[in-house]
Coordinates of C-alpha atoms in Angstrom, one line a residue:
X1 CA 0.0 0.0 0.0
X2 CA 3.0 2.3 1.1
X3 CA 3.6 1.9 -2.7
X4 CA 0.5 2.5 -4.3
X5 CA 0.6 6.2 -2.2
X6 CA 4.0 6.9 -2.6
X7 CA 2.9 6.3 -6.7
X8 CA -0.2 8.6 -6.6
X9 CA 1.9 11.2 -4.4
X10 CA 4.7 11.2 -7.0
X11 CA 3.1 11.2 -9.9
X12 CA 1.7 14.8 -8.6
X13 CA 4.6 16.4 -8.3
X14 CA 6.8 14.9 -10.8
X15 CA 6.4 17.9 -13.0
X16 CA 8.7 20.2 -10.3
X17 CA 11.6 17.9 -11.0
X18 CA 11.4 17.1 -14.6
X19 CA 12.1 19.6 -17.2
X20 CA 10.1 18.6 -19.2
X21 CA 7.9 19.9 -22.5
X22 CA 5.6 19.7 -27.2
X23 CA 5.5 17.9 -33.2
X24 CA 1.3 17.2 -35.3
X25 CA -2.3 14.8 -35.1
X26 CA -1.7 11.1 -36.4
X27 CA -0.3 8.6 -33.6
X28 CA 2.3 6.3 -32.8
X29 CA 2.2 3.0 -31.0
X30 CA 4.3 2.4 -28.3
X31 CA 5.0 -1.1 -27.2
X32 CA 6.2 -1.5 -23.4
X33 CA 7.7 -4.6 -23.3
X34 CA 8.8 -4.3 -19.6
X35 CA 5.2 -2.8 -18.4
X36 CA 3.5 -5.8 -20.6
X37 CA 1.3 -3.0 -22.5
X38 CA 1.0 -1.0 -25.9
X39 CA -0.6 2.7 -26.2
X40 CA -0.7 5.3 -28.8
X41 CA 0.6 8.8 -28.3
X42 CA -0.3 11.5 -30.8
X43 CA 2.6 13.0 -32.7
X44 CA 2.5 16.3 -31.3
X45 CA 4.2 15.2 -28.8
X46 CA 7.9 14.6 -28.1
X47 CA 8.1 11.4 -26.6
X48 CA 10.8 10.4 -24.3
X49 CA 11.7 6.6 -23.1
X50 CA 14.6 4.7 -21.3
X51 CA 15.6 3.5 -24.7
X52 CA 15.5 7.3 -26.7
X53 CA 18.9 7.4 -28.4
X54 CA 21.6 9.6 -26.2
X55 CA 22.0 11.0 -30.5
X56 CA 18.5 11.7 -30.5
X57 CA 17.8 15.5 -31.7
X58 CA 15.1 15.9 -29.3
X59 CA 18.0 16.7 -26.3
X60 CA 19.1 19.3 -27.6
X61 CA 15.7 20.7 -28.8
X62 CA 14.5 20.4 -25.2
X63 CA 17.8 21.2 -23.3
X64 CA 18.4 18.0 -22.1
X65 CA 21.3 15.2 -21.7
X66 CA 20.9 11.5 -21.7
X67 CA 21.8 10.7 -18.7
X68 CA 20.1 12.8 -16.4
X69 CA 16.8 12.0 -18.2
X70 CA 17.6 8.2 -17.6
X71 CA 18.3 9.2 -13.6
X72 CA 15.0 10.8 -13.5
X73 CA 13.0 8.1 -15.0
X74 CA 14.9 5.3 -12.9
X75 CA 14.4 6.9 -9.7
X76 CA 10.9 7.6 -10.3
X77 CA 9.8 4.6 -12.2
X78 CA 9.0 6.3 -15.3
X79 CA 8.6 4.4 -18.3
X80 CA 7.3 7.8 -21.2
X81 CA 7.6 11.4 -20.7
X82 CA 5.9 13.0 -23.6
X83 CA 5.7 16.7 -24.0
X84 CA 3.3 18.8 -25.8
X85 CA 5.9 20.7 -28.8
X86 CA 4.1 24.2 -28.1
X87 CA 4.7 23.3 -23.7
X88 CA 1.2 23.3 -23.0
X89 CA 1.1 19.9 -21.6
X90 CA 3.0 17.2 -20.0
X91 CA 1.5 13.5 -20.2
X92 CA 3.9 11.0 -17.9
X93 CA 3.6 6.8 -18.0
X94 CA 5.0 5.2 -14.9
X95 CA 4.8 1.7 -13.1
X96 CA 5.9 0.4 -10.0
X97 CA 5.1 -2.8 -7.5
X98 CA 2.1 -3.3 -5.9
X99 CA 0.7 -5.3 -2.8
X100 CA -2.3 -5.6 -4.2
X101 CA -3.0 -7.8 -7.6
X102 CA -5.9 -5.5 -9.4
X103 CA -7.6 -2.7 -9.1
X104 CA -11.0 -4.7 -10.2
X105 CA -9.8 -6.8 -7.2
X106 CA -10.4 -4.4 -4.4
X107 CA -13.6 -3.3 -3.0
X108 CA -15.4 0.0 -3.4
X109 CA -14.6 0.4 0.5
X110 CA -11.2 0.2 0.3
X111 CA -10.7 2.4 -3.1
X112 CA -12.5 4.8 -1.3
X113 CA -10.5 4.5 2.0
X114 CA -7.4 4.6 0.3
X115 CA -8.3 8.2 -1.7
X116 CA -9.5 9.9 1.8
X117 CA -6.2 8.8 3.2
X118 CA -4.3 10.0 0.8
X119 CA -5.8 13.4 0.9
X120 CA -4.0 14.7 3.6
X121 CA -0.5 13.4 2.1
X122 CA -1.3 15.4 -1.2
X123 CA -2.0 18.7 0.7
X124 CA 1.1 18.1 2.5
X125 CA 2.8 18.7 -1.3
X126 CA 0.8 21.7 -1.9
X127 CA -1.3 19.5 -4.0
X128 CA -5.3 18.8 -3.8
X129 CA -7.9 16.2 -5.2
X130 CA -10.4 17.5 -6.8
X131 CA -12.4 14.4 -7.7
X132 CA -11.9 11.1 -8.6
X133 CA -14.1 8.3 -10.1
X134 CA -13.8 4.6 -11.5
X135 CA -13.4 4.1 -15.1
X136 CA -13.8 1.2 -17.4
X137 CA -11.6 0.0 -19.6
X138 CA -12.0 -2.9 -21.7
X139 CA -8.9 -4.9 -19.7
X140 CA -8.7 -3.2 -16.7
X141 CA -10.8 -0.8 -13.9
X142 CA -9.0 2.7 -13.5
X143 CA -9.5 5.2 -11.1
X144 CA -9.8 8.7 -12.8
X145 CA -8.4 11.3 -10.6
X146 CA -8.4 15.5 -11.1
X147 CA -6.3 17.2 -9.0
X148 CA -4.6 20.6 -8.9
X149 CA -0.8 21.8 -7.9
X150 CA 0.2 25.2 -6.2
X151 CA 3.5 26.2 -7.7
X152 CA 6.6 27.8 -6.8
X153 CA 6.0 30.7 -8.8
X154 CA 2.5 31.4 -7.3
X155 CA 0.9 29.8 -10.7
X156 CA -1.8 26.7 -10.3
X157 CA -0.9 23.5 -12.5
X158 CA -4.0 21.0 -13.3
X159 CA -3.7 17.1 -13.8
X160 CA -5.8 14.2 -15.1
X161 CA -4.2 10.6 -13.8
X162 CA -5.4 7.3 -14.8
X163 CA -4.6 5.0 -11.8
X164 CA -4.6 1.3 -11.7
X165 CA -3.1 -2.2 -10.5
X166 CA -2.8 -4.7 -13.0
X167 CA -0.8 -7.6 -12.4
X168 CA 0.4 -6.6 -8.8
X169 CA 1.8 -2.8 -10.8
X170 CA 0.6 -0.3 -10.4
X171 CA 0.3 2.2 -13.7
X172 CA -0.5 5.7 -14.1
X173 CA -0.9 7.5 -17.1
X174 CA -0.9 11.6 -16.4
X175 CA -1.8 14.3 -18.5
X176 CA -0.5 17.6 -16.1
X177 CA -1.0 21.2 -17.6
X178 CA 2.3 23.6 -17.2
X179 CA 0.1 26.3 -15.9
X180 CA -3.7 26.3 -15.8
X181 CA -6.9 24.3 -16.4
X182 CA -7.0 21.8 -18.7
X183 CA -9.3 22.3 -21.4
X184 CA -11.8 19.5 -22.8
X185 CA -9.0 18.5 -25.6
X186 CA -6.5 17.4 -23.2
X187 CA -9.2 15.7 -21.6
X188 CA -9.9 13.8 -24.8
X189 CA -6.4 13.3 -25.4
X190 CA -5.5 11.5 -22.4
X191 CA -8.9 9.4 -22.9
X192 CA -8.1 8.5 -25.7
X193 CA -4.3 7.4 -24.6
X194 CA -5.8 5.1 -22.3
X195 CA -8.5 3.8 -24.0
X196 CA -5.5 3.1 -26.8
X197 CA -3.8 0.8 -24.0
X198 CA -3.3 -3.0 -25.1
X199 CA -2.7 -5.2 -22.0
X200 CA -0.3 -8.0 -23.8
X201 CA -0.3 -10.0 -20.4
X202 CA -3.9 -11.3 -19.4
X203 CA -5.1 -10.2 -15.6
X204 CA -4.8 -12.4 -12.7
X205 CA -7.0 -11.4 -10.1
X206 CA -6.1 -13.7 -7.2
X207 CA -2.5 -14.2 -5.9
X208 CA -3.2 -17.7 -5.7
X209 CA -5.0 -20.1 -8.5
X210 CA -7.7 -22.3 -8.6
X211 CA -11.1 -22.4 -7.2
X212 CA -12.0 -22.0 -3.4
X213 CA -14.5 -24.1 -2.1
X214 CA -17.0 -23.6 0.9
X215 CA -15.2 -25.3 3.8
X216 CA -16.4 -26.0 7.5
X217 CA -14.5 -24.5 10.2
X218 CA -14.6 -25.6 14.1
X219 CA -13.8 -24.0 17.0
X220 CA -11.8 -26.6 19.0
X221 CA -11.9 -24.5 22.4
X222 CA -15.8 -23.6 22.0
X223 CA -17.4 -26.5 19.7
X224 CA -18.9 -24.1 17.6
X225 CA -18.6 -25.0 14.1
X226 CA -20.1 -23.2 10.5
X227 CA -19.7 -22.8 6.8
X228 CA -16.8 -21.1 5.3
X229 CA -18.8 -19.5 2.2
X230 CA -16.8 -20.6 -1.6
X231 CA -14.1 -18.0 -2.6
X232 CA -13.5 -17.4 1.3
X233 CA -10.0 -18.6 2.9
X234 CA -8.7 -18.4 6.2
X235 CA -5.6 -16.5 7.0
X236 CA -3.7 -16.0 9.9
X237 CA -3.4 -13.1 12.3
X238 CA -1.0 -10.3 11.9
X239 CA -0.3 -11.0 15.5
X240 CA -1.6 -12.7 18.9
X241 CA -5.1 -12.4 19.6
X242 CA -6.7 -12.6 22.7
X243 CA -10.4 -13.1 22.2
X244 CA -10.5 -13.1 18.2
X245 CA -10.3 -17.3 17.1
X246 CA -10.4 -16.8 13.2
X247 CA -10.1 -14.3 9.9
X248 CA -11.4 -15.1 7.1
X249 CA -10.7 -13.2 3.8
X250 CA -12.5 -12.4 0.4
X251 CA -10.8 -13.6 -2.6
X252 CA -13.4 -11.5 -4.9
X253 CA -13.2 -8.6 -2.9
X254 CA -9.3 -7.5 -1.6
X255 CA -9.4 -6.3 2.2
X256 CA -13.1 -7.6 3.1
X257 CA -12.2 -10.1 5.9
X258 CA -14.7 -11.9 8.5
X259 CA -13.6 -11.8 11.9
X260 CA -15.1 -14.8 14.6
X261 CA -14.3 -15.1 18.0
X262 CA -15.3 -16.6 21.4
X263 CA -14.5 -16.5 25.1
X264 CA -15.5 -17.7 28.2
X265 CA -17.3 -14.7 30.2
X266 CA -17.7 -16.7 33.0
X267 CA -14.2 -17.3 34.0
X268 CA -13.7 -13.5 34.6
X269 CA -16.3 -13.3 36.9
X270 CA -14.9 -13.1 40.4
X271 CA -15.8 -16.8 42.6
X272 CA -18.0 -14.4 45.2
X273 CA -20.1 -12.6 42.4
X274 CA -21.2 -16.5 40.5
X275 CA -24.4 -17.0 42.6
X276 CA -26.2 -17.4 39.8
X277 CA -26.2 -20.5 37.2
X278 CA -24.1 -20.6 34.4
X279 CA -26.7 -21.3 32.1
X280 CA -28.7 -18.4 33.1
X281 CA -25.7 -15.7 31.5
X282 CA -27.2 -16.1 27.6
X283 CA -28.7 -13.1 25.4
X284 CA -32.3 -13.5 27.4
X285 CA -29.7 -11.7 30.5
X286 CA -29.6 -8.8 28.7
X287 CA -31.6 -6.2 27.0
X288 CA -31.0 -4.1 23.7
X289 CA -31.1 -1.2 25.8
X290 CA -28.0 -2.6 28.3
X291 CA -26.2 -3.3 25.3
X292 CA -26.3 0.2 24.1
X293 CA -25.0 1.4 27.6
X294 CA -22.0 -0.7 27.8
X295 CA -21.1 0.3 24.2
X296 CA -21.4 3.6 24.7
X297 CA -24.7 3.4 22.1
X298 CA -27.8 4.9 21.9
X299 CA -30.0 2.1 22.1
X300 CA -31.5 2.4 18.5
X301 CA -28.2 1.5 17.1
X302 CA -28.5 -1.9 18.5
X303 CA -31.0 -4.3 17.2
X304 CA -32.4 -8.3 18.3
X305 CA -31.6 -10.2 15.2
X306 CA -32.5 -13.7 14.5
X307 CA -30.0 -15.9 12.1
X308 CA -30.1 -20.5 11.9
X309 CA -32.6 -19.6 14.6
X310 CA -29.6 -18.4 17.2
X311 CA -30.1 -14.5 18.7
X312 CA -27.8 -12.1 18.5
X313 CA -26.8 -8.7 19.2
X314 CA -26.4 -6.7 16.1
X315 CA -24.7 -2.8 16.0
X316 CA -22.0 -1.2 13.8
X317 CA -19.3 1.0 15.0
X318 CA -16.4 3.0 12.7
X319 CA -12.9 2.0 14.1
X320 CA -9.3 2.1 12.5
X321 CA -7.5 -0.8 10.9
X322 CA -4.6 -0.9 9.3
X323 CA -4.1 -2.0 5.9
X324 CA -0.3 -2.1 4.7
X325 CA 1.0 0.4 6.9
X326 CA -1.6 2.6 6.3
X327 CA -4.6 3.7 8.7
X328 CA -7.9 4.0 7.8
X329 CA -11.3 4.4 8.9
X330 CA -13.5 1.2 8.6
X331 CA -17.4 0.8 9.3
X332 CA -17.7 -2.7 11.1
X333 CA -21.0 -4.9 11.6
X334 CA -20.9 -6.7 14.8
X335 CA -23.2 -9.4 15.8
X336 CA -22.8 -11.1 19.7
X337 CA -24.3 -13.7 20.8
X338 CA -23.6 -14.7 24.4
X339 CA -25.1 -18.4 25.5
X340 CA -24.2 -20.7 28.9
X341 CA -21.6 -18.1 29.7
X342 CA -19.5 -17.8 27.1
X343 CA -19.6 -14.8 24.1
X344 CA -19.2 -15.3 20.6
X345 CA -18.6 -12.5 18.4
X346 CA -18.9 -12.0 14.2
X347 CA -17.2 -9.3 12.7
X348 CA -17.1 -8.0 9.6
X349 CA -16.0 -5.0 7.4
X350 CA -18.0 -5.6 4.3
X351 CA -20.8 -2.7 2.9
X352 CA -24.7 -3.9 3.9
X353 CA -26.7 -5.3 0.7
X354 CA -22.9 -6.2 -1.1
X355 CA -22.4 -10.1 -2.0
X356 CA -19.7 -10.2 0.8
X357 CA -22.1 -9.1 3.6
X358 CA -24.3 -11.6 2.6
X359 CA -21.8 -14.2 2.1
X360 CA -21.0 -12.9 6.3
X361 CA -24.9 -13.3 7.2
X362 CA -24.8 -17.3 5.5
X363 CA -21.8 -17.5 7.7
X364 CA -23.5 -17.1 10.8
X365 CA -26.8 -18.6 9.9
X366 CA -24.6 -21.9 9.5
X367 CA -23.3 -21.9 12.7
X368 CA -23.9 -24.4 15.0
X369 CA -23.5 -24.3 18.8
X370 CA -23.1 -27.0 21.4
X371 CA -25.9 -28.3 23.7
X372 CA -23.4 -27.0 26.6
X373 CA -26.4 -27.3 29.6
X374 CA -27.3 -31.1 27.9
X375 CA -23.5 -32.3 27.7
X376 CA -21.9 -30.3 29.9
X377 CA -20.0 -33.2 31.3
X378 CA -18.8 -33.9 27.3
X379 CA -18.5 -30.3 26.6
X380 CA -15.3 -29.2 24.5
X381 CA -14.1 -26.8 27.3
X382 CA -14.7 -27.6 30.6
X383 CA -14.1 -25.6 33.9
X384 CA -10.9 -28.1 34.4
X385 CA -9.4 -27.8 31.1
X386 CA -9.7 -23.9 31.4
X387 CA -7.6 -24.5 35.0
X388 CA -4.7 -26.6 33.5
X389 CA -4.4 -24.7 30.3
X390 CA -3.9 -21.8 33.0
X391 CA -1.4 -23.2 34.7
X392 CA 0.3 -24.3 31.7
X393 CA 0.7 -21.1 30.4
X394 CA 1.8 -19.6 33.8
X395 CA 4.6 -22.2 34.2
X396 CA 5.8 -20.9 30.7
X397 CA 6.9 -17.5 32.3
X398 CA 10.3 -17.5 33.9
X399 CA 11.1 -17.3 37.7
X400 CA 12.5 -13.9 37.2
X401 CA 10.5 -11.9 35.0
X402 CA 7.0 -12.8 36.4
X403 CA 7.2 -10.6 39.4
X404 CA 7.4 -7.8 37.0
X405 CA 5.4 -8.8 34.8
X406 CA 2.5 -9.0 37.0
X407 CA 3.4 -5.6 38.6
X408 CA 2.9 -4.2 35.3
X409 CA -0.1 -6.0 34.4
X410 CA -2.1 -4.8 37.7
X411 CA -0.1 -0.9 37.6
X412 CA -1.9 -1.1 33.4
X413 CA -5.0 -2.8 34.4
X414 CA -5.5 -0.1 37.0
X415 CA -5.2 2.9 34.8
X416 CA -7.1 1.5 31.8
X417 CA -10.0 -0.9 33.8
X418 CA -11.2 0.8 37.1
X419 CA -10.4 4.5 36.1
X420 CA -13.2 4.9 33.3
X421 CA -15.4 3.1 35.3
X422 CA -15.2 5.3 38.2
X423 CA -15.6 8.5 35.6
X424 CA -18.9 7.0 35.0
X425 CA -20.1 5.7 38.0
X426 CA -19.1 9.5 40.3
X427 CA -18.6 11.8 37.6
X428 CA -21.0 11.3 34.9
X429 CA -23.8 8.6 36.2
X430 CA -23.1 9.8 40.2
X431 CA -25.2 7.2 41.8
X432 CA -24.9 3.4 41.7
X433 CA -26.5 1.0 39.3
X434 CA -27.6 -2.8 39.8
X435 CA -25.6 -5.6 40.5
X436 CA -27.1 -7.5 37.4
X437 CA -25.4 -3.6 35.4
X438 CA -22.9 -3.9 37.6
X439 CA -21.9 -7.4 36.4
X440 CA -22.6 -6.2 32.4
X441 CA -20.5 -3.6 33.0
X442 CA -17.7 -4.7 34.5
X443 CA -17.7 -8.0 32.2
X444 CA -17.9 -6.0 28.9
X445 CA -15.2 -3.4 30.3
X446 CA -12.8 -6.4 31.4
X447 CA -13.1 -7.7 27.9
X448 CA -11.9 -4.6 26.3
X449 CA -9.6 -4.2 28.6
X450 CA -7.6 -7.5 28.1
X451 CA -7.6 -7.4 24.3
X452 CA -5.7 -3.9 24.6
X453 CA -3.3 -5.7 27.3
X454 CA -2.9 -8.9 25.3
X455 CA -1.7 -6.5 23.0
X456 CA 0.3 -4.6 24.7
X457 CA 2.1 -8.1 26.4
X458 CA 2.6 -10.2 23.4
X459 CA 1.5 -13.0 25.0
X460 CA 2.5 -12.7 28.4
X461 CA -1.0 -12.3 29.4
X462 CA -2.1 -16.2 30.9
X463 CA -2.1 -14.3 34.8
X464 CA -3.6 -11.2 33.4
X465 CA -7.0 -12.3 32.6
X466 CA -7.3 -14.2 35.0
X467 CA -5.0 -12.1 37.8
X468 CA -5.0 -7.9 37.5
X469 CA -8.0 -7.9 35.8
X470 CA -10.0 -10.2 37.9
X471 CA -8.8 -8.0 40.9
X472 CA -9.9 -4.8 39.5
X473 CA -13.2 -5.9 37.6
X474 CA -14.3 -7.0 41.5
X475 CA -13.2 -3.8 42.0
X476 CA -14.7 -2.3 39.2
X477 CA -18.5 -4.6 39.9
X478 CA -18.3 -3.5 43.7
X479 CA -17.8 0.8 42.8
X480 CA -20.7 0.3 40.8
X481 CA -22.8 -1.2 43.0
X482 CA -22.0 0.6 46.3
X483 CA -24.7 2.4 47.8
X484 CA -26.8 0.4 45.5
X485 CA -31.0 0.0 47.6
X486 CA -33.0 -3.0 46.2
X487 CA -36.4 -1.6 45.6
X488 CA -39.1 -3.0 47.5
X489 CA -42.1 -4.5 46.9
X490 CA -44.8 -3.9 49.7
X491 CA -48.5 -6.0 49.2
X492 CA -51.8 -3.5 49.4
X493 CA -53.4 -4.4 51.7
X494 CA -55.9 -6.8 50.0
X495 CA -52.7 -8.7 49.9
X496 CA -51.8 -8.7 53.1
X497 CA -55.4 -9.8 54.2
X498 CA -55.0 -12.9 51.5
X499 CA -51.7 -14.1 53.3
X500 CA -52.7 -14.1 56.2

């Protein structure tokens, strides 16, 4: 991605480093062996390429040498520099890598993330987007993009690029005025450049071949187990999670992933604080309305949907992600579904009403859950398994460093866990809430909480979910509570007669 910026950046501000400048109608072809494409350049313009003869006449018409041409199209990946005889025009053909395969290969949510990130870096340059739309070409999906350049000299340059990714390159063909607007004849020039471009390499799509079948995935820890939709494959994490199991990725649709996870709520839950049953900490615990408070919602934004006949929790919420290197804002769909304890979780970034989304929503209408209150001697995880695997991974940390680990574990847990919660509970709420909100709370917070620490720890976190932040979320449940009154229920006095 850091390429396919840089690319876009450059390609706006070539014009202040090359010297660049205009012979009459009729075209010539150009064949790119290297970029694996032909295109036709009217003859009006003097055309420029790695291979132009160091005899050729057009040096010396345009004041320039050989060698410093070849330096400037070597260090900025350019492949044509054509100018306009009467210097009215610059048009500029360049290629680099890419991370990404084709253009046609990434979703409409990630184009359009990548332009709004990129806006900032071209005003950085003195440069500005003035808008930018798909276009189709017969081989390949462009993105046409109008921008405009402040120059030294106080004038304003404009530009028309043709931007795409074909065969993991990314190519740009640019027609940039030397000063002022361009005029609808270099629009139709430049149009009529690309549409002239002859792809001699056909487009792979995918970065790996052959067909990808629906597959079923299962959730050794949990039991749960669904369908893996066809042209969906699984792909590890960037790095540790704590409470995220599985990512699943579009091979249609570059940078829409599926995100599933699960974790045992109940295990956070202080030993004083489980008076009730296991079973009884499902979705019928909670309303739409305590949702919405714990995520910070208004309750509108979370809705009771219904998918393989399973409940869940459904709400979307704009984070950041980062996608090569580069940050961006992302709309996710959430839906949670909480049953005999533990909480599962489906995540996804794809657009509502788009194929992916609904290849998500089959997802999770597959999905199949253990009878955990039937077979919950035979269940996959049991209390005891969740005990040794804790010890297991405490006897992993060394004699030495686990005295400070745990001190910084309970010093991080205390600024991150308790502290919001107090803000709420004195400064913004100011009076205590139920132990059943209490428990919510504290259980939704903890969870947050130790997915920033896992982070944060690299793994060194076996003590810390079940350590610092079990001490602080008792802490947490018992600020929240304190000073709490049960309401009481007092019989009229018909009543009272009856039981006596």
């Amino acid at each position: 991605m850091k390429h396919v910026i840089s690319l876009i950046l450059f390609i706006i501000c070539i014009s202040l480093i090359s010297p660049l400048a205009s012979a009459k109608q009729a075209k010539t072809n150009w064949k790119l062996e290297e970029l694996e494409f032909n295109l036709d350049i009217p003859d009006n313009y003097a055309v420029f390429t790695r291979d132009t003869p160091r005899n050729d006449p057009m040096f010396e018409e345009f004041g320039l040498t050989k060698s410093s041409l070849d330096n400037i199209m070597k260090a900025n990946s350019l492949y044509i520099d054509a100018i306009e005889r009467d210097w009215k025009d610059e048009i500029i053909v360049a290629q680099s890598d890419s991370p990404f395969t084709n253009l046609a290969y990434l979703s409409d949510l990630m184009i359009e993330s990548i332009i709004n990130s990129a806006k900032e870096s071209f005003e950085s340059i003195g440069a500005q987007i003035i808008s930018y739309k798909t276009y189709d070409h017969p081989q390949a999906k462009f993105l046409k993009i109008n921008f405009k350049q402040y120059n030294n000299n106080e004038t304003t340059s404009y530009g028309l690029e043709y931007f795409t990714i074909y065969n993991s390159k990314v190519i740009t063909i640019t027609l940039k005025t030397f000063d002022g607007k361009l005029d609808s004849s270099e629009e139709k020039i430049i149009k009529g450049i690309v549409d002239s471009v002859a792809f001699t390499a056909s487009a792979s799509y995918n970065n790996d071949s052959g067909e990808h079948q629906a597959f079923q995935y299962v959730d050794t820890d949990t039991g749960v187990k669904f369908t893996v939709p066809a042209e969906w494959t699984q792909e590890e994490f960037s790095k540790e999670r704590q409470f995220l199991s599985a990512k699943f990725v579009s091979n249609s649709q570059k940078g829409i992933s599926i995100f599933y996870g699960g974790f045992d709520a109940w295990t956070i839950l202080p030993e004083s604080e489980k008076r009730a049953q296991r079973s009884e900490l499902n979705n019928s615990a909670f309303t739409t309305g305590e949702i919405a408070e714990m995520m910070g919602f208004d309750s509108a934004n979370v809705k009771e949907k219904s998918y393989g006949g399973k409940e869940y929790f459904e709400f979307e919420q704009t984070t950041k992600a980062q996608y090569y290197g580069i940050e961006l804002e992302v709309k996710m769909t959430y839906l949670i579904r909480v049953e005999y304890g533990y909480v599962f979780s489906f995540q996804t970034n794809a657009d509502q009403g788009s194929n992916c989304y609904k290849d998500f929503l089959a997802l999770v209408t597959s999905a199949e859950y253990p009878s955990y209150e039937n077979e919950e001697s035979q269940q996959v995880i049991s209390e005891d398994n969740v005990t040794i695997e804790k010890q297991n991974q405490t006897e992993q940390i060394s004699k030495e460093t686990e005295p400070v680990i745990v001190i910084l574990q309970l010093f991080m847990t205390a600024l991150i866990h308790p502290i919001p919660i107090w803000i709420y509970r004195y400064g913004i709420r100011k009076k205590p809430v139920s132990p059943k909100t209490a428990i919510i709370i504290t259980l939704i917070d903890a969870f947050i909480v130790v997915i920033i620490l896992a982070a944060v720890f690299a793994g060194r976190t076996a003590s810390l979910s079940f350590g610092a932040v079990g001490v602080w979320s008792f802490v947490c449940y018992k600020s929240l509570k304190s000073g709490y009154i049960e309401p009481k229920i007092m019989p009229d006095k018909e009543d009272e007669n009856d039981l006596n």
